[in-house]
Amino acid sequence: MDLLLAFDEELLTGDLRQLGAGLETDQGLRTAVVLSLFSDRRAEADDELPIGETDRRGWWGDSLAEIAGDRIGSRLWLLARRKILPATLVEARQMVEESLAWLIEDGIAARIEVEVTHRPPTTLAIRVGIVQPRGDRVDYSFESLWQGVREASV
């Protein structure tokens, strides 16, 4: 059980919600998926940073991980200023899979299915299906990401 992170797709922000005297909780995996997808993972040494950026981002706590190379978040932020081309969709899908791989490694999921689509003119949509070890399936959709990304024909 996690604290519920109420996620705003338009602003790409999240916040905790109060429930009575405490905080609302998440009985599923939504908060874990939101944190995995929308926290900025540190860019790899060979990643091309968006124009005008020099910060490789990432969470400082990753340098203290108990398992070498264990990192939080995704590198989706690197795509925020890219044209939406077929290659961008492939790269986004790989980044989503990378950010959620820990669910399989930790035995929380048996399989993860990812679909990234272009919603013209300038929006990406992500759908994630998580098949748990017992066969239960949960699906999450994020339908209006990166509005305002430069338009390109797909």
PDB file of C-alpha atoms in Angstrom:
ATOM      1  CA  MET A   1       0.000   0.000   0.000  1.00  0.00           C
ATOM      2  CA  ASP A   2       1.302   3.432  -0.999  1.00  0.00           C
ATOM      3  CA  LEU A   3       0.122   6.943  -0.352  1.00  0.00           C
ATOM      4  CA  LEU A   4      -2.056   7.994  -3.283  1.00  0.00           C
ATOM      5  CA  LEU A   5      -0.377  10.427  -5.622  1.00  0.00           C
ATOM      6  CA  ALA A   6      -3.155  12.359  -7.367  1.00  0.00           C
ATOM      7  CA  PHE A   7      -1.666  12.962 -10.814  1.00  0.00           C
ATOM      8  CA  ASP A   8      -2.598  15.895 -13.087  1.00  0.00           C
ATOM      9  CA  GLU A   9      -1.812  14.889 -16.691  1.00  0.00           C
ATOM     10  CA  GLU A  10      -2.085  18.401 -18.069  1.00  0.00           C
ATOM     11  CA  LEU A  11       0.396  19.915 -15.610  1.00  0.00           C
ATOM     12  CA  LEU A  12       2.422  16.707 -15.150  1.00  0.00           C
ATOM     13  CA  THR A  13       2.276  17.206 -11.388  1.00  0.00           C
ATOM     14  CA  GLY A  14       1.196  15.080  -8.477  1.00  0.00           C
ATOM     15  CA  ASP A  15       0.091  15.753  -4.940  1.00  0.00           C
ATOM     16  CA  LEU A  16      -1.018  13.849  -1.865  1.00  0.00           C
ATOM     17  CA  ARG A  17      -4.679  13.990  -0.875  1.00  0.00           C
ATOM     18  CA  GLN A  18      -6.008  14.379   2.621  1.00  0.00           C
ATOM     19  CA  LEU A  19      -8.635  11.888   3.762  1.00  0.00           C
ATOM     20  CA  GLY A  20     -10.089  12.824   7.121  1.00  0.00           C
ATOM     21  CA  ALA A  21      -7.196  13.209   9.552  1.00  0.00           C
ATOM     22  CA  GLY A  22      -4.831  11.175   7.367  1.00  0.00           C
ATOM     23  CA  LEU A  23      -3.782  10.802   3.769  1.00  0.00           C
ATOM     24  CA  GLU A  24      -5.520   8.826   1.037  1.00  0.00           C
ATOM     25  CA  THR A  25      -3.851   5.539   0.116  1.00  0.00           C
ATOM     26  CA  ASP A  26      -3.467   3.598  -3.134  1.00  0.00           C
ATOM     27  CA  GLN A  27      -4.328  -0.094  -2.903  1.00  0.00           C
ATOM     28  CA  GLY A  28      -3.078  -0.753  -6.438  1.00  0.00           C
ATOM     29  CA  LEU A  29      -0.039   0.141  -8.503  1.00  0.00           C
ATOM     30  CA  ARG A  30      -1.081   3.515  -9.952  1.00  0.00           C
ATOM     31  CA  THR A  31       1.139   5.621  -7.677  1.00  0.00           C
ATOM     32  CA  ALA A  32       4.123   3.345  -8.349  1.00  0.00           C
ATOM     33  CA  VAL A  33       3.516   3.630 -12.109  1.00  0.00           C
ATOM     34  CA  VAL A  34       3.122   7.429 -11.963  1.00  0.00           C
ATOM     35  CA  LEU A  35       6.346   7.825  -9.965  1.00  0.00           C
ATOM     36  CA  SER A  36       8.173   5.465 -12.322  1.00  0.00           C
ATOM     37  CA  LEU A  37       7.029   7.266 -15.473  1.00  0.00           C
ATOM     38  CA  PHE A  38       6.994  10.900 -14.417  1.00  0.00           C
ATOM     39  CA  SER A  39       9.974  11.248 -12.091  1.00  0.00           C
ATOM     40  CA  ASP A  40      13.047  12.273 -14.051  1.00  0.00           C
ATOM     41  CA  ARG A  41      15.652   9.534 -14.258  1.00  0.00           C
ATOM     42  CA  ARG A  42      19.225  10.711 -14.776  1.00  0.00           C
ATOM     43  CA  ALA A  43      20.189  10.901 -18.435  1.00  0.00           C
ATOM     44  CA  GLU A  44      22.746   8.366 -19.631  1.00  0.00           C
ATOM     45  CA  ALA A  45      26.185   9.657 -20.664  1.00  0.00           C
ATOM     46  CA  ASP A  46      25.309   9.188 -24.355  1.00  0.00           C
ATOM     47  CA  ASP A  47      21.787  10.700 -24.152  1.00  0.00           C
ATOM     48  CA  GLU A  48      21.273  13.888 -26.126  1.00  0.00           C
ATOM     49  CA  LEU A  49      19.858  16.532 -23.804  1.00  0.00           C
ATOM     50  CA  PRO A  50      17.066  18.809 -25.042  1.00  0.00           C
ATOM     51  CA  ILE A  51      18.348  21.996 -26.667  1.00  0.00           C
ATOM     52  CA  GLY A  52      19.410  24.549 -24.094  1.00  0.00           C
ATOM     53  CA  GLU A  53      19.610  22.073 -21.199  1.00  0.00           C
ATOM     54  CA  THR A  54      22.761  21.041 -19.352  1.00  0.00           C
ATOM     55  CA  ASP A  55      21.200  19.351 -16.303  1.00  0.00           C
ATOM     56  CA  ARG A  56      21.213  15.541 -16.586  1.00  0.00           C
ATOM     57  CA  ARG A  57      18.535  15.494 -13.843  1.00  0.00           C
ATOM     58  CA  GLY A  58      17.831  12.395 -11.770  1.00  0.00           C
ATOM     59  CA  TRP A  59      17.260  11.714  -8.101  1.00  0.00           C
ATOM     60  CA  TRP A  60      20.251  12.138  -5.789  1.00  0.00           C
ATOM     61  CA  GLY A  61      19.212   9.012  -3.883  1.00  0.00           C
ATOM     62  CA  ASP A  62      20.045   6.827  -6.884  1.00  0.00           C
ATOM     63  CA  SER A  63      23.729   7.262  -6.003  1.00  0.00           C
ATOM     64  CA  LEU A  64      23.001   5.494  -2.685  1.00  0.00           C
ATOM     65  CA  ALA A  65      21.043   2.564  -4.134  1.00  0.00           C
ATOM     66  CA  GLU A  66      21.586  -0.779  -2.411  1.00  0.00           C
ATOM     67  CA  ILE A  67      21.636  -2.480  -5.829  1.00  0.00           C
ATOM     68  CA  ALA A  68      24.165  -1.034  -8.290  1.00  0.00           C
ATOM     69  CA  GLY A  69      22.461   0.697 -11.209  1.00  0.00           C
ATOM     70  CA  ASP A  70      19.043   0.687  -9.500  1.00  0.00           C
ATOM     71  CA  ARG A  71      17.370   3.966 -10.483  1.00  0.00           C
ATOM     72  CA  ILE A  72      14.023   5.662 -10.071  1.00  0.00           C
ATOM     73  CA  GLY A  73      12.030   7.402 -12.791  1.00  0.00           C
ATOM     74  CA  SER A  74      12.140   7.547 -16.552  1.00  0.00           C
ATOM     75  CA  ARG A  75      14.069   9.339 -19.246  1.00  0.00           C
ATOM     76  CA  LEU A  76      10.838  10.435 -20.977  1.00  0.00           C
ATOM     77  CA  TRP A  77      11.731  14.040 -20.110  1.00  0.00           C
ATOM     78  CA  LEU A  78      14.405  13.848 -22.824  1.00  0.00           C
ATOM     79  CA  LEU A  79      11.634  13.648 -25.453  1.00  0.00           C
ATOM     80  CA  ALA A  80       9.652  16.696 -24.331  1.00  0.00           C
ATOM     81  CA  ARG A  81      10.929  18.945 -27.150  1.00  0.00           C
ATOM     82  CA  ARG A  82      11.275  16.352 -29.867  1.00  0.00           C
ATOM     83  CA  LYS A  83       9.141  16.089 -32.955  1.00  0.00           C
ATOM     84  CA  ILE A  84       6.664  13.250 -32.751  1.00  0.00           C
ATOM     85  CA  LEU A  85       7.967  10.875 -35.383  1.00  0.00           C
ATOM     86  CA  PRO A  86       7.727   7.065 -35.508  1.00  0.00           C
ATOM     87  CA  ALA A  87      11.253   6.820 -34.066  1.00  0.00           C
ATOM     88  CA  THR A  88      10.204   9.040 -31.139  1.00  0.00           C
ATOM     89  CA  LEU A  89       7.293   6.701 -30.368  1.00  0.00           C
ATOM     90  CA  VAL A  90       9.638   3.690 -30.379  1.00  0.00           C
ATOM     91  CA  GLU A  91      12.082   5.471 -28.085  1.00  0.00           C
ATOM     92  CA  ALA A  92       9.278   6.546 -25.727  1.00  0.00           C
ATOM     93  CA  ARG A  93       8.022   2.946 -25.531  1.00  0.00           C
ATOM     94  CA  GLN A  94      11.529   1.711 -24.658  1.00  0.00           C
ATOM     95  CA  MET A  95      11.843   4.397 -21.978  1.00  0.00           C
ATOM     96  CA  VAL A  96       8.501   3.413 -20.447  1.00  0.00           C
ATOM     97  CA  GLU A  97       9.532  -0.249 -20.413  1.00  0.00           C
ATOM     98  CA  GLU A  98      12.879   0.682 -18.828  1.00  0.00           C
ATOM     99  CA  SER A  99      11.203   2.711 -16.081  1.00  0.00           C
ATOM    100  CA  LEU A 100       8.778  -0.100 -15.207  1.00  0.00           C
ATOM    101  CA  ALA A 101      11.242  -3.009 -15.440  1.00  0.00           C
ATOM    102  CA  TRP A 102      11.672  -2.954 -11.662  1.00  0.00           C
ATOM    103  CA  LEU A 103       8.123  -4.305 -11.307  1.00  0.00           C
ATOM    104  CA  ILE A 104       9.226  -7.530 -13.021  1.00  0.00           C
ATOM    105  CA  GLU A 105      12.612  -7.623 -11.252  1.00  0.00           C
ATOM    106  CA  ASP A 106      10.887  -7.294  -7.852  1.00  0.00           C
ATOM    107  CA  GLY A 107       8.275  -9.964  -8.677  1.00  0.00           C
ATOM    108  CA  ILE A 108       5.337  -7.544  -8.636  1.00  0.00           C
ATOM    109  CA  ALA A 109       4.577  -8.149 -12.326  1.00  0.00           C
ATOM    110  CA  ALA A 110       5.034 -11.158 -14.578  1.00  0.00           C
ATOM    111  CA  ARG A 111       4.724  -9.064 -17.730  1.00  0.00           C
ATOM    112  CA  ILE A 112       4.344  -5.427 -18.744  1.00  0.00           C
ATOM    113  CA  GLU A 113       2.699  -4.338 -21.980  1.00  0.00           C
ATOM    114  CA  VAL A 114       3.275  -0.804 -23.247  1.00  0.00           C
ATOM    115  CA  GLU A 115       1.650   1.144 -26.061  1.00  0.00           C
ATOM    116  CA  VAL A 116       2.699   4.672 -26.995  1.00  0.00           C
ATOM    117  CA  THR A 117       0.647   6.498 -29.601  1.00  0.00           C
ATOM    118  CA  HIS A 118       0.550   9.887 -31.257  1.00  0.00           C
ATOM    119  CA  ARG A 119      -2.606  11.945 -30.829  1.00  0.00           C
ATOM    120  CA  PRO A 120      -2.440  14.678 -33.440  1.00  0.00           C
ATOM    121  CA  PRO A 121      -1.371  17.263 -33.573  1.00  0.00           C
ATOM    122  CA  THR A 122       1.122  17.361 -30.681  1.00  0.00           C
ATOM    123  CA  THR A 123       0.286  14.838 -27.973  1.00  0.00           C
ATOM    124  CA  LEU A 124       1.612  11.468 -26.816  1.00  0.00           C
ATOM    125  CA  ALA A 125      -0.557   8.884 -25.077  1.00  0.00           C
ATOM    126  CA  ILE A 126       0.805   6.012 -22.992  1.00  0.00           C
ATOM    127  CA  ARG A 127      -1.078   2.851 -22.073  1.00  0.00           C
ATOM    128  CA  VAL A 128       0.430   0.364 -19.638  1.00  0.00           C
ATOM    129  CA  GLY A 129      -0.869  -3.125 -18.903  1.00  0.00           C
ATOM    130  CA  ILE A 130       0.607  -4.921 -15.909  1.00  0.00           C
ATOM    131  CA  VAL A 131       0.046  -8.661 -15.626  1.00  0.00           C
ATOM    132  CA  GLN A 132       0.699  -9.776 -12.075  1.00  0.00           C
ATOM    133  CA  PRO A 133       2.197 -13.179 -11.211  1.00  0.00           C
ATOM    134  CA  ARG A 134      -1.234 -14.657 -10.320  1.00  0.00           C
ATOM    135  CA  GLY A 135      -2.620 -13.516 -13.697  1.00  0.00           C
ATOM    136  CA  ASP A 136      -4.506 -10.436 -12.476  1.00  0.00           C
ATOM    137  CA  ARG A 137      -4.187  -7.510 -14.862  1.00  0.00           C
ATOM    138  CA  VAL A 138      -4.298  -3.771 -14.241  1.00  0.00           C
ATOM    139  CA  ASP A 139      -4.302  -1.120 -16.959  1.00  0.00           C
ATOM    140  CA  TYR A 140      -3.335   2.538 -16.766  1.00  0.00           C
ATOM    141  CA  SER A 141      -3.713   5.243 -19.407  1.00  0.00           C
ATOM    142  CA  PHE A 142      -2.108   8.638 -19.661  1.00  0.00           C
ATOM    143  CA  GLU A 143      -3.813  10.234 -22.635  1.00  0.00           C
ATOM    144  CA  SER A 144      -2.646  13.817 -22.936  1.00  0.00           C
ATOM    145  CA  LEU A 145       1.102  14.004 -22.432  1.00  0.00           C
ATOM    146  CA  TRP A 146       3.435  16.556 -23.907  1.00  0.00           C
ATOM    147  CA  GLN A 147       0.816  18.771 -25.443  1.00  0.00           C
ATOM    148  CA  GLY A 148       2.637  21.450 -27.320  1.00  0.00           C
ATOM    149  CA  VAL A 149       5.476  19.264 -28.540  1.00  0.00           C
ATOM    150  CA  ARG A 150       6.523  20.398 -31.995  1.00  0.00           C
ATOM    151  CA  GLU A 151       4.184  19.128 -34.669  1.00  0.00           C
ATOM    152  CA  ALA A 152       5.519  16.699 -37.250  1.00  0.00           C
ATOM    153  CA  SER A 153       3.902  14.378 -39.716  1.00  0.00           C
ATOM    154  CA  VAL A 154       3.774  10.752 -38.639  1.00  0.00           C
TER     155      VAL A 154
END
